PDB file of C-alpha atoms and ligand atoms in Angstrom:
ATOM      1  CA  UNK A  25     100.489 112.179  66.782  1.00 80.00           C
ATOM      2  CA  UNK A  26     100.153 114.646  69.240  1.00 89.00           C
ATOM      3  CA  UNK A  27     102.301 115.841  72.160  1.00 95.00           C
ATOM      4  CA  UNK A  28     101.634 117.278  75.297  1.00 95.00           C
ATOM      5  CA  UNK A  29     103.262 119.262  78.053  1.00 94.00           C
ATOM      6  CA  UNK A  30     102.808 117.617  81.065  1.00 97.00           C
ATOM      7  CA  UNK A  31     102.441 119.776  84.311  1.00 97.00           C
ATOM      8  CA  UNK A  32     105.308 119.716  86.279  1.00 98.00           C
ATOM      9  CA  UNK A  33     105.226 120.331  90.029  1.00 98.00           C
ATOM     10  CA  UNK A  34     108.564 120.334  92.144  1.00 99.00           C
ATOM     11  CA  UNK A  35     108.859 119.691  95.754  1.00 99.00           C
ATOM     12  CA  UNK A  36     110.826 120.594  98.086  1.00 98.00           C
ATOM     13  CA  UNK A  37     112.434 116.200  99.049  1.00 98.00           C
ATOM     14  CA  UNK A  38     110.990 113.031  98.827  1.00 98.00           C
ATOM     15  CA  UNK A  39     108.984 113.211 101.822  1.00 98.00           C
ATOM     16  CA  UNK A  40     106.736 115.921 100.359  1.00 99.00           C
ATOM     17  CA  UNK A  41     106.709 114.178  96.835  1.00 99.00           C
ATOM     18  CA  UNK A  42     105.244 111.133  98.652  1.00 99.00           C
ATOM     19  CA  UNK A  43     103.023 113.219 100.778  1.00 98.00           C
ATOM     20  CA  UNK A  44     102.005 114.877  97.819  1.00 99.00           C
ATOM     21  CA  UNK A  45     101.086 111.449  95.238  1.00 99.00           C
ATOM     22  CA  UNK A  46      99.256 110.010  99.047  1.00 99.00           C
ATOM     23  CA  UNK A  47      96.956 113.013  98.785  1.00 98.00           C
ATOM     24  CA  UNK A  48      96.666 112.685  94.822  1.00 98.00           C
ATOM     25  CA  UNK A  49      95.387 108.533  95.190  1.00 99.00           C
ATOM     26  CA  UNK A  50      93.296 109.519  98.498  1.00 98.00           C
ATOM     27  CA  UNK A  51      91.107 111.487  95.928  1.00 98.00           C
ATOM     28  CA  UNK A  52      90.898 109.456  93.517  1.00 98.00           C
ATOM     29  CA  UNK A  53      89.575 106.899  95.713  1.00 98.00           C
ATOM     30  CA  UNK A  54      87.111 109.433  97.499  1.00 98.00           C
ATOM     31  CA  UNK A  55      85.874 110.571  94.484  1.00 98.00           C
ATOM     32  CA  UNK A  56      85.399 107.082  92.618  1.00 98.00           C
ATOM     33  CA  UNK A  57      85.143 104.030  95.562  1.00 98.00           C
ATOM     34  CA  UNK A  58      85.949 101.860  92.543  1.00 98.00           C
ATOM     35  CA  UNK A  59      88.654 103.571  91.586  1.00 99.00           C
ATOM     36  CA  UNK A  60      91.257 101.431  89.463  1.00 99.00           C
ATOM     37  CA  UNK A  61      95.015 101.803  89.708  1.00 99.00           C
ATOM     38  CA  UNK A  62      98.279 101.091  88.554  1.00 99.00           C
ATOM     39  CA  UNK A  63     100.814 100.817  90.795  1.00 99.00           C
ATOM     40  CA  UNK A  64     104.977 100.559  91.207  1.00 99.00           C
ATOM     41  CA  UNK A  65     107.340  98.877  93.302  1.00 98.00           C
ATOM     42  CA  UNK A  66     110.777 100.050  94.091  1.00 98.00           C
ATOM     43  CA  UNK A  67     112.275 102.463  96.302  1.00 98.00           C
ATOM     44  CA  UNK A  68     110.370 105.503  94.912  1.00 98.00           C
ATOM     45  CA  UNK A  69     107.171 104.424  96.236  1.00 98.00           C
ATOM     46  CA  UNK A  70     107.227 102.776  99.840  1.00 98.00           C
ATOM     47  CA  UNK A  71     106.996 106.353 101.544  1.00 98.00           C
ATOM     48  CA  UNK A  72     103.911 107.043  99.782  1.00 99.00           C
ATOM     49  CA  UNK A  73     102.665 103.148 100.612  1.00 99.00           C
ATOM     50  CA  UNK A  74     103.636 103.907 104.310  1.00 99.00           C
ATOM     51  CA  UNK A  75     101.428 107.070 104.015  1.00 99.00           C
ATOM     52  CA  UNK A  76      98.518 105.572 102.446  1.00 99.00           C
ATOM     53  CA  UNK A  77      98.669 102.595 105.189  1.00 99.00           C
ATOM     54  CA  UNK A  78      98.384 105.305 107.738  1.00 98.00           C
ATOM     55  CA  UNK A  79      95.832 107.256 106.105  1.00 98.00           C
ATOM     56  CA  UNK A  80      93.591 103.966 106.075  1.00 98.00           C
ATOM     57  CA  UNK A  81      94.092 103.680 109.834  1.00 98.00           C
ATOM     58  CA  UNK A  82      93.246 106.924 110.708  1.00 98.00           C
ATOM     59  CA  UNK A  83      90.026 106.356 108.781  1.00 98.00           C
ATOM     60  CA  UNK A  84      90.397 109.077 105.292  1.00 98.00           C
ATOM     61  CA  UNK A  85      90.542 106.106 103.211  1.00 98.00           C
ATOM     62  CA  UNK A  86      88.797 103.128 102.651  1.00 98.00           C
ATOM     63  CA  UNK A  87      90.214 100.420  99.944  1.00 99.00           C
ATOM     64  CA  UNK A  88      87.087  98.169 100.017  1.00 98.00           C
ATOM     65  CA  UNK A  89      85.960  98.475  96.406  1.00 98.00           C
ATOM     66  CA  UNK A  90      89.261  99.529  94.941  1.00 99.00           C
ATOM     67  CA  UNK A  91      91.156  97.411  92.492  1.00 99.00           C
ATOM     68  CA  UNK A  92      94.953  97.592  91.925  1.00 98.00           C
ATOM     69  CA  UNK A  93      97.010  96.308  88.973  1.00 98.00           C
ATOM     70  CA  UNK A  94     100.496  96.287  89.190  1.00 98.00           C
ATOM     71  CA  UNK A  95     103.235  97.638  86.547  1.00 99.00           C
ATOM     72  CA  UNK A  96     105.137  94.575  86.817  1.00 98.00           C
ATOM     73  CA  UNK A  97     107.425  91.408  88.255  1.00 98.00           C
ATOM     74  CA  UNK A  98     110.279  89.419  87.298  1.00 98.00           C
ATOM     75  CA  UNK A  99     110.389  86.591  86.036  1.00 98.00           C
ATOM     76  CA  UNK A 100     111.052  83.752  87.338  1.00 98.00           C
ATOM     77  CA  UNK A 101     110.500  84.596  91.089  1.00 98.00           C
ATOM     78  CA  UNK A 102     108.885  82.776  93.585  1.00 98.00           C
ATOM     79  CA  UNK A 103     105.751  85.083  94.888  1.00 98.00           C
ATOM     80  CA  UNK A 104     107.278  84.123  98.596  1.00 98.00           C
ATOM     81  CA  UNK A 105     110.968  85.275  97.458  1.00 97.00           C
ATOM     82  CA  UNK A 106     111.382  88.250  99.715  1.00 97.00           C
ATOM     83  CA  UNK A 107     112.344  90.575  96.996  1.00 97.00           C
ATOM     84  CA  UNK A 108     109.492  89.185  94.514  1.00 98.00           C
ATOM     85  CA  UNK A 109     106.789  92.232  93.873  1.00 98.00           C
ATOM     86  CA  UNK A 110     103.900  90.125  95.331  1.00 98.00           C
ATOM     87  CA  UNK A 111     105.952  89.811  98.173  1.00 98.00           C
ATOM     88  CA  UNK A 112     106.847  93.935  98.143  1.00 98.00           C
ATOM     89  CA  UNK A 113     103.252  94.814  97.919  1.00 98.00           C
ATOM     90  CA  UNK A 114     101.789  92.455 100.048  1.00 98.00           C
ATOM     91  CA  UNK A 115     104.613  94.048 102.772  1.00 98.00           C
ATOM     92  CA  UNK A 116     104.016  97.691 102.214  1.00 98.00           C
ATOM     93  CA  UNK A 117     100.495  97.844 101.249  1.00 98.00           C
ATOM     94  CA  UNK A 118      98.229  95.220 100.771  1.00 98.00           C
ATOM     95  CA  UNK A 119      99.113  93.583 104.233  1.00 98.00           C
ATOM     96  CA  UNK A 120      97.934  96.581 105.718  1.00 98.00           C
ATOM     97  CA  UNK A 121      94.530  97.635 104.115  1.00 98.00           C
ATOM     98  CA  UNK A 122      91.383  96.462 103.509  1.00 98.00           C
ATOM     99  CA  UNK A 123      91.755  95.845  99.451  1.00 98.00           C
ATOM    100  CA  UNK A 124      89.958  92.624  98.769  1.00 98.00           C
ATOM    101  CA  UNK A 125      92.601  89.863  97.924  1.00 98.00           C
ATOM    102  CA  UNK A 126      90.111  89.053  94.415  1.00 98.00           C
ATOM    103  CA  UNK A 127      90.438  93.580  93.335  1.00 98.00           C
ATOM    104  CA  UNK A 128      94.659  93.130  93.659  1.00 98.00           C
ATOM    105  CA  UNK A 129      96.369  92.092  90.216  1.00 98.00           C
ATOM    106  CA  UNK A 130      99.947  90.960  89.624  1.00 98.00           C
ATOM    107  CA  UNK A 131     101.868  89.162  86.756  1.00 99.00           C
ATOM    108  CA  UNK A 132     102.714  85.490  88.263  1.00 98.00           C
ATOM    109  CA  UNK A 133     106.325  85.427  88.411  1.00 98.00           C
ATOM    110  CA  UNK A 134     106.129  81.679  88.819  1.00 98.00           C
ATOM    111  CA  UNK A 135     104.214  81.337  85.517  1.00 98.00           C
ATOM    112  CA  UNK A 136     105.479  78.507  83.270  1.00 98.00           C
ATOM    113  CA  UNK A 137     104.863  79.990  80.465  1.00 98.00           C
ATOM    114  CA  UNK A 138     105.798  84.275  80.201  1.00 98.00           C
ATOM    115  CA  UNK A 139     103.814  84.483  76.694  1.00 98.00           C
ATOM    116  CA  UNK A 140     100.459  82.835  78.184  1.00 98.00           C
ATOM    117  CA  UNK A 141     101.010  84.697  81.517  1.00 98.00           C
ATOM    118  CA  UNK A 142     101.333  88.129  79.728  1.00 98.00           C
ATOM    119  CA  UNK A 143      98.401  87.210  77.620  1.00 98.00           C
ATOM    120  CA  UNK A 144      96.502  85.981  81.145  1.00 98.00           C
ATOM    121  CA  UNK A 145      97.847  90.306  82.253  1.00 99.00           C
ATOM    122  CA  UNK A 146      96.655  91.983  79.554  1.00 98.00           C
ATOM    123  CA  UNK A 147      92.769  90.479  79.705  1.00 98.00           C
ATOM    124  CA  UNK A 148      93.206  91.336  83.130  1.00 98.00           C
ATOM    125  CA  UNK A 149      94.340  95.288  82.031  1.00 98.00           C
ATOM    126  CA  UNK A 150      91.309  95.464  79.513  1.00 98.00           C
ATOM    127  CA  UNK A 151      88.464  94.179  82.152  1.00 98.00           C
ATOM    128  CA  UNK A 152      90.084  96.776  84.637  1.00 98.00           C
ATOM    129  CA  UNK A 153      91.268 100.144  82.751  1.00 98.00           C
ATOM    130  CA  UNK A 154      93.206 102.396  85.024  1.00 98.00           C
ATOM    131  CA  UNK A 155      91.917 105.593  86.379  1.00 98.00           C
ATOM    132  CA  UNK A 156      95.421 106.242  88.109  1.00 99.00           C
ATOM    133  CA  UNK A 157      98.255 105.633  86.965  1.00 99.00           C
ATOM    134  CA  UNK A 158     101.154 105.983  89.459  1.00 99.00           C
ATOM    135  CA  UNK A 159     104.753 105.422  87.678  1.00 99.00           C
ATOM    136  CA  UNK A 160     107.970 106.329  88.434  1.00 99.00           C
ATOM    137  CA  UNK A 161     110.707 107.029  86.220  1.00 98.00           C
ATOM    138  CA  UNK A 162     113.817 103.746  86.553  1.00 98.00           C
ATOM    139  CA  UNK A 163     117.381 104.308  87.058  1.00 97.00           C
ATOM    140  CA  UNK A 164     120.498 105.403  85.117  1.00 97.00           C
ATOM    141  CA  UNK A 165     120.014 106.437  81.505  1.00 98.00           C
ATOM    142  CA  UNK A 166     117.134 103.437  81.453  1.00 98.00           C
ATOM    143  CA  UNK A 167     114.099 106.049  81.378  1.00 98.00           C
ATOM    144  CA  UNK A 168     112.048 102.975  81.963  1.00 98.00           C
ATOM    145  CA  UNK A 169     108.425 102.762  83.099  1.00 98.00           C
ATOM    146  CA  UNK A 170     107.018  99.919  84.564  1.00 98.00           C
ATOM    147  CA  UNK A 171     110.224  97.358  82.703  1.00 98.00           C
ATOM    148  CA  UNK A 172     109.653  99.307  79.822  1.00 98.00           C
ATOM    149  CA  UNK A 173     113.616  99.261  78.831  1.00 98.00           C
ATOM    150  CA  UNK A 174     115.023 101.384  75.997  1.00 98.00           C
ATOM    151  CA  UNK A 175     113.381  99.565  72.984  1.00 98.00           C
ATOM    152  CA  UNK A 176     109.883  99.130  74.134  1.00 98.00           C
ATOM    153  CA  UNK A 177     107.819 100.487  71.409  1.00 98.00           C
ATOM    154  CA  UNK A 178     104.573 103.141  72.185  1.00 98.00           C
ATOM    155  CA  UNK A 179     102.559 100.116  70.966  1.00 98.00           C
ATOM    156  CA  UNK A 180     103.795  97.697  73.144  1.00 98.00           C
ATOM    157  CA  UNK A 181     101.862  95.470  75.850  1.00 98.00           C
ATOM    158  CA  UNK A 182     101.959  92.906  78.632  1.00 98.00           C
ATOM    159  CA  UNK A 183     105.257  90.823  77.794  1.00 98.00           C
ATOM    160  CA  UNK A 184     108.319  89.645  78.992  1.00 98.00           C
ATOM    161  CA  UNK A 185     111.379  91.526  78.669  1.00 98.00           C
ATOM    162  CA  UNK A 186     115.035  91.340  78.879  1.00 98.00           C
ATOM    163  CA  UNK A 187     115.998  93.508  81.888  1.00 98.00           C
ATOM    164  CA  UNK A 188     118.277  96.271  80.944  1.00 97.00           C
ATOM    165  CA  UNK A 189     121.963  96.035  82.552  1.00 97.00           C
ATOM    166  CA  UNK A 190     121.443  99.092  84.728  1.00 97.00           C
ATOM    167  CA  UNK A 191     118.340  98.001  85.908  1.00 98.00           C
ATOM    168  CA  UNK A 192     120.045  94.663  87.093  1.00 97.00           C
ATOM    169  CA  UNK A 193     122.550  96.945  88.621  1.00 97.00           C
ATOM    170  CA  UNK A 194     120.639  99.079  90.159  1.00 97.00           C
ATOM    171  CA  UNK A 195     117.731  96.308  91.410  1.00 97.00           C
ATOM    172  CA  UNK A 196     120.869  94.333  93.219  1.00 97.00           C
ATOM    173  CA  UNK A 197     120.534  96.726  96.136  1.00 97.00           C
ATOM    174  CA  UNK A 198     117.103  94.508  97.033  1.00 97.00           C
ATOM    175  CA  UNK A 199     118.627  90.913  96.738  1.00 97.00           C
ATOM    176  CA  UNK A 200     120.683  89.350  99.538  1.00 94.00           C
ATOM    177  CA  UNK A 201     123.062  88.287  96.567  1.00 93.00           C
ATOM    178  CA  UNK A 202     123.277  90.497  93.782  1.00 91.00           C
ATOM    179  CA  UNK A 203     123.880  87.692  91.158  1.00 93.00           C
ATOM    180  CA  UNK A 204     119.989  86.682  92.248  1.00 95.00           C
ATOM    181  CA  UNK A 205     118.052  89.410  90.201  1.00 97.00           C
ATOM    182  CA  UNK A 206     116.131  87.805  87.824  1.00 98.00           C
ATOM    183  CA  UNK A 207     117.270  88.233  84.461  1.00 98.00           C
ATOM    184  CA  UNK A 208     113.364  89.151  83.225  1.00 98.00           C
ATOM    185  CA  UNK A 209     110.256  90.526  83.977  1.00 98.00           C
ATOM    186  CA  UNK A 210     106.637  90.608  82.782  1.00 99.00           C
ATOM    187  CA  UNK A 211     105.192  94.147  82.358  1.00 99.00           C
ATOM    188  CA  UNK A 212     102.597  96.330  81.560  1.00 99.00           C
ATOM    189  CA  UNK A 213     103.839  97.742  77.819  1.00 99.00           C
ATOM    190  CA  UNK A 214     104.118 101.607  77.279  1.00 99.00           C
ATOM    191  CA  UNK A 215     100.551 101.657  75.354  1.00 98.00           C
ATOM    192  CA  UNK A 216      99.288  99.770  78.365  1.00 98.00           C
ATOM    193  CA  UNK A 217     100.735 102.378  80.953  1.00 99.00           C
ATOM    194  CA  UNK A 218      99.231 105.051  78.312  1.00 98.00           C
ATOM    195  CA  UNK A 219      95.470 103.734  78.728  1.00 98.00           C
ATOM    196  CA  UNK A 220      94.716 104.920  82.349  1.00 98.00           C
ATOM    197  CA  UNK A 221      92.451 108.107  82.565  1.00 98.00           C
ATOM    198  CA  UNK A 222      95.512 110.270  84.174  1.00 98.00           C
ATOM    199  CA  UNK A 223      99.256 109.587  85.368  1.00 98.00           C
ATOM    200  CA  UNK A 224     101.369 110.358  88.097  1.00 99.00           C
ATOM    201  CA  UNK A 225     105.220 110.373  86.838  1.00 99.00           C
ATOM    202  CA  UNK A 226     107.250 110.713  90.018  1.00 99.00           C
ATOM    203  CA  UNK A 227     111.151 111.055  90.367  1.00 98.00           C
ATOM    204  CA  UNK A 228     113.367 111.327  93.128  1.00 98.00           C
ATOM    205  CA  UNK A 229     116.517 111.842  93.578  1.00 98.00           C
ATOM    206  CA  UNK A 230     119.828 113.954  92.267  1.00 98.00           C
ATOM    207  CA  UNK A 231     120.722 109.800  90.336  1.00 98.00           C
ATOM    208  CA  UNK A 232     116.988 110.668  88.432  1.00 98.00           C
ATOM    209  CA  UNK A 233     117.943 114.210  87.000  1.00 98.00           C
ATOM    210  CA  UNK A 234     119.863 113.064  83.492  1.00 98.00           C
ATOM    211  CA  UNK A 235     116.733 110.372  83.112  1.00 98.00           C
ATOM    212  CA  UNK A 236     113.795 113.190  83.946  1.00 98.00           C
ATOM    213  CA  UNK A 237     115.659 115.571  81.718  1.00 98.00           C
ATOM    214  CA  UNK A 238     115.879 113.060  78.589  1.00 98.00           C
ATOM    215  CA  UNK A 239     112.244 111.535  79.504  1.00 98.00           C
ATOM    216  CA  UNK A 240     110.402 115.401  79.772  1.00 98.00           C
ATOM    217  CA  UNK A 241     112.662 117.601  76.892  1.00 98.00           C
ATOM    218  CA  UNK A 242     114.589 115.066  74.635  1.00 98.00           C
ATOM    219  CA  UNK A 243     113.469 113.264  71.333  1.00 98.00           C
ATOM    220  CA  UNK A 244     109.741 111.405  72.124  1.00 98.00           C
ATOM    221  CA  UNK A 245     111.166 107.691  71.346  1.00 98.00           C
ATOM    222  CA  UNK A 246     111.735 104.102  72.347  1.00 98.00           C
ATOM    223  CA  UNK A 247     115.567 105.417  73.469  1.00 98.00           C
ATOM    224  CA  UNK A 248     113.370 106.942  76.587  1.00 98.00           C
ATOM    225  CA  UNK A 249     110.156 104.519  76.613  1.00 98.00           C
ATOM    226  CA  UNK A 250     109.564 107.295  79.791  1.00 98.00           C
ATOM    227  CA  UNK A 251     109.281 110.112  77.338  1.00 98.00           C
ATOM    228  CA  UNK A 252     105.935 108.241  75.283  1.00 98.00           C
ATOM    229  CA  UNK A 253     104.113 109.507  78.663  1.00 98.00           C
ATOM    230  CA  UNK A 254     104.722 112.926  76.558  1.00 98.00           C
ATOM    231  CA  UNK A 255     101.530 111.380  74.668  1.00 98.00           C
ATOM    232  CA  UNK A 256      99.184 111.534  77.330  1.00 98.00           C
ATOM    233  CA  UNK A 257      96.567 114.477  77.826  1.00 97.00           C
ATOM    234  CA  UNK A 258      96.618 114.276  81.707  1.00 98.00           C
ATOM    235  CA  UNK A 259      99.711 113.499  83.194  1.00 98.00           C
ATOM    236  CA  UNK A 260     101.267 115.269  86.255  1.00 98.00           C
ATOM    237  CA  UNK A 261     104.918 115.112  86.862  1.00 98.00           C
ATOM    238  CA  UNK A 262     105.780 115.323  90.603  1.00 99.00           C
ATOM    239  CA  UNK A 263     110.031 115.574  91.329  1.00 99.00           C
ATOM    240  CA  UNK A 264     111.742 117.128  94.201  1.00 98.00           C
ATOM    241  CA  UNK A 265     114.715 119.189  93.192  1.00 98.00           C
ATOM    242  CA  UNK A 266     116.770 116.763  92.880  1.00 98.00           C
ATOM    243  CA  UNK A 267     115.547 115.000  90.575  1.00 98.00           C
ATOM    244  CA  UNK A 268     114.485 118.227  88.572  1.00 98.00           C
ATOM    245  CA  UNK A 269     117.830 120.218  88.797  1.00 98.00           C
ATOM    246  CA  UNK A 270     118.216 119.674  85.361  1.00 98.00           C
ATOM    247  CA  UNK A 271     115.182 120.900  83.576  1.00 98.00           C
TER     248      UNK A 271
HETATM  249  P1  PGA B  26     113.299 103.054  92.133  1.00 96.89           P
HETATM  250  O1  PGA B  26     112.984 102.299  90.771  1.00 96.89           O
HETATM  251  O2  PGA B  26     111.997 103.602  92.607  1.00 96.89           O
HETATM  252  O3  PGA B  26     113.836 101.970  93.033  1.00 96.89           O
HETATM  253  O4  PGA B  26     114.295 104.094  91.796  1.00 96.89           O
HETATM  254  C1  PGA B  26     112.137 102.849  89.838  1.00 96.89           C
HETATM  255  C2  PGA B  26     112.038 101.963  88.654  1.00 96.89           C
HETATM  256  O5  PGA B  26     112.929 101.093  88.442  1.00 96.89           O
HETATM  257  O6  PGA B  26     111.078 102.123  87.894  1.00 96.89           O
END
């Protein structure tokens, strides 16, 4: 199997790490109309949402023929629970652009069924391969991508998983009652997060140093599922020091 070394480009804060990943999927979608990506929810990404709403206003992008597919959502949520991902996206992105409601993909949190929704995902993944992949790296010693917790195998695709305890921990910050974060989630798998064209791996944050350290120089293995993007050909790291005062 081969490695690669990912290029690594530090910024000065967050701000210009989100400025810098707006400019990064503005191109994309000027160069390909079509362009299909992957996107994240959490805290990482709404500046760079925020920037890409305003960059659609002022007329340098235009979302018409785009199609997004999202990393992930837990499971069970209601799509209208205020801290479901439909509802996340829907407030910081898709409310505010012209992406056609039938080009935006999500796993159904209200899904009966987790194994026929993740089976529903992945045909959904397959029909729309990612040119862009924008992931960021999850809390703690997690090294997760998308819900990729420690475990996931390189192989692994669209299913539910088991979120890890300092996920929960760290997710609680988004739930009027922390005891109300799902225990679950259906997500893309590592080898599913692998099959878009190029990657953008973004960290922020002095709390993302230990995990960008482990994910970029430790062992490649399922005890960082973040360090499998190590597989990729074309992946660019973006940090702010912060995050990167360890490597
Ligand atoms: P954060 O989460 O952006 O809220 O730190 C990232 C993640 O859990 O993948």
């Amino acid at each position: 199997m081969t490695d690669y070394k990912p290029t690594i480009v530090v910024l000065e804060d967050a701000d210009a790490v989100s400025e810098y990943v707006k400019d990064e999927i503005v191109k994309q979608i000027r160069a390909k109309p079509n362009a299909i990506l992957t996107l994240p929810t959490g805290g990482t990404p709404i500046d760079t949402y925020a920037l890409l709403v305003k960059a659609y206003q002022n007329g340098e992008v235009d979302f018409s023929n785009v199609t997004t597919t999202n990393l992930d959502e837990y499971w069970p949520i209601k799509k209208a629970h205020p801290s479901s991902y439909a509802y996340y996206m829907t407030e910081h992105l898709y409310g505010h652009v012209n992406l056609k409601p039938e080009n935006v993909f999500i796993p159904d949190g209200e899904a009966e069924d987790f194994d026929a929704e993740a089976v529903r995902y992945r045909a959904i993944l397959e029909q729309y391969p990612a040119d862009l992949g924008f992931i960021t790296l999850g809390p703690g010693e997690t090294c997760h991508i998308g819900f990729n917790e420690r475990g996931s195998a390189e192989d692994s695709v669209v299913r539910y998983v088991p979120l890890d305890d300092q996920t929960i921990e760290a997710n609680a910050r988004f739930f009027d009652d922390p005891q109300d974060v799902p225990k679950g989630a259906i997500t893309q798998g590592v080898a599913d997060i692998l099959s878009a064209k190029r990657i953008l791996f973004v960290a922020t944050g002095e709390h993302k140093a230990w995990g960008l350290r482990r994910s970029l120089q430790g062992e490649i293995n399922s005890d960082s599922p973040a360090s499998f993007l190590r597989r990729h050909r074309q992946v660019i790291v973006i940090a702010d020091k912060a995050a990167a005062s360890l490597l």
